[in-house]
């Protein structure tokens, strides 16, 4: 407030005025009426992609800046982008997810934790000579005036290997690497499964006779006839995995998530270095790493409470099932 304004108010108070608020003044009425605000709200609901400029053209009696104020301050709108998701699930997909979750719950209700300790799960993932840091890993303390660092979202390199990992609630059962650049095929996968059976026989005495509950996703090599015939010959109980459901594959949303975080920012010169580092990390996790992961992500649970959201989510949600601690969230 300026000195002249202060003096003016002092004179008014000396003259007997006690009210500090401005008095009603005649003049041009406000353009922002309740009817106008409701009309703008209705227009936005007709087309939520309206720009402020386009809205201002629809209501020429007010300026663009006033339109922005009405939309953001009075109506509390914020313009948000859609969230990218891997796949929009159909009703058939969601029904199948529901069925798989209920099947799992039914088996658990019948056999309890005995059933859960029979589960063996696994999957494949690419491991690269150069893995970029995650956005969080690249965070640094900087002043607001400091130039922002840039980092590539993805490093394009042909130097990568396919790593297959099988594990259960006790830990790693088998780690298998394919030659650099080679992808998994049904015949190679079957050979890996034979190695897995021998590993279970050596590391989990009694599990083969008790019965293996095998959990893997529905990638083509996993669902090929030769693979199905081999697993049937093993006598393993293969759990049905619904399509487009990486959130129901523990290796995807837990094990590989932590592995890629560990590899972030590292560089390897040859295949042996990469294999040794990945294998050592998988084998040297704390004793409770796999058990804790299994409990958190649905392989080993203490009560049905852990599983109650699963069928409801499968039915209600349009996209991905939310699993606590997984890094994956459900989307609408």
Coordinates of N, CA and C in Angstrom, one line a residue, residues 90-102 307-322 330:
X90 N -10.1 -57.4 -23.1 CA -11.5 -57.7 -23.4 C -12.2 -58.3 -22.3
X91 N -13.6 -58.4 -22.4 CA -14.3 -59.1 -21.4 C -13.9 -60.6 -21.2
X92 N -13.5 -61.2 -22.4 CA -13.1 -62.6 -22.3 C -11.8 -62.7 -21.6
X93 N -10.8 -61.7 -21.8 CA -9.6 -61.7 -21.1 C -9.8 -61.6 -19.6
X94 N -10.7 -60.7 -19.2 CA -11.0 -60.4 -17.8 C -11.6 -61.6 -17.1
X95 N -12.5 -62.3 -17.9 CA -13.2 -63.5 -17.3 C -12.2 -64.6 -17.1
X96 N -11.2 -64.7 -18.0 CA -10.2 -65.7 -17.9 C -9.3 -65.4 -16.7
X97 N -9.0 -64.2 -16.5 CA -8.2 -63.8 -15.3 C -8.9 -64.1 -14.0
X98 N -10.2 -63.8 -14.0 CA -11.1 -64.1 -12.9 C -11.0 -65.6 -12.6
X99 N -11.2 -66.4 -13.7 CA -11.2 -67.9 -13.5 C -9.9 -68.4 -13.0
X100 N -8.8 -67.9 -13.5 CA -7.5 -68.3 -13.0 C -7.3 -68.0 -11.5
X101 N -7.7 -66.8 -11.1 CA -7.5 -66.4 -9.7 C -8.4 -67.3 -8.8
X102 N -9.6 -67.5 -9.2 CA -10.5 -68.4 -8.4 C -10.0 -69.8 -8.3
X307 N -5.5 -62.8 -0.9 CA -6.1 -63.1 -2.2 C -7.4 -62.5 -2.5
X308 N -8.1 -62.0 -1.5 CA -9.5 -61.5 -1.7 C -9.6 -60.4 -2.8
X309 N -8.7 -59.5 -2.9 CA -8.8 -58.5 -3.9 C -8.7 -59.0 -5.4
X310 N -8.1 -60.2 -5.5 CA -7.7 -60.7 -6.9 C -8.9 -60.9 -7.7
X311 N -9.9 -61.8 -7.3 CA -11.0 -62.0 -8.2 C -11.8 -60.7 -8.5
X312 N -12.0 -59.9 -7.4 CA -12.8 -58.7 -7.6 C -12.1 -57.7 -8.6
X313 N -10.8 -57.6 -8.5 CA -10.0 -56.8 -9.4 C -10.1 -57.3 -10.8
X314 N -9.9 -58.6 -10.9 CA -10.0 -59.2 -12.3 C -11.3 -58.9 -13.0
X315 N -12.4 -58.8 -12.2 CA -13.7 -58.6 -12.7 C -13.9 -57.1 -13.0
X316 N -13.5 -56.3 -12.0 CA -13.8 -54.8 -12.1 C -12.9 -54.1 -13.0
X317 N -11.6 -54.3 -12.9 CA -10.6 -53.5 -13.5 C -10.5 -53.8 -15.0
X318 N -10.3 -52.7 -15.8 CA -10.2 -52.9 -17.2 C -8.8 -53.4 -17.6
X319 N -7.8 -53.2 -16.8 CA -6.5 -53.5 -17.2 C -5.8 -54.4 -16.2
X320 N -4.8 -53.8 -15.5 CA -3.8 -54.7 -14.8 C -4.2 -54.8 -13.3
X321 N -4.0 -56.0 -12.8 CA -4.2 -56.2 -11.3 C -3.2 -55.6 -10.5
X322 N -3.5 -54.9 -9.4 CA -2.6 -54.2 -8.6 C -2.1 -55.2 -7.5
X330 N -2.9 -51.2 -11.1 CA -4.1 -51.4 -11.9 C -4.5 -50.1 -12.6

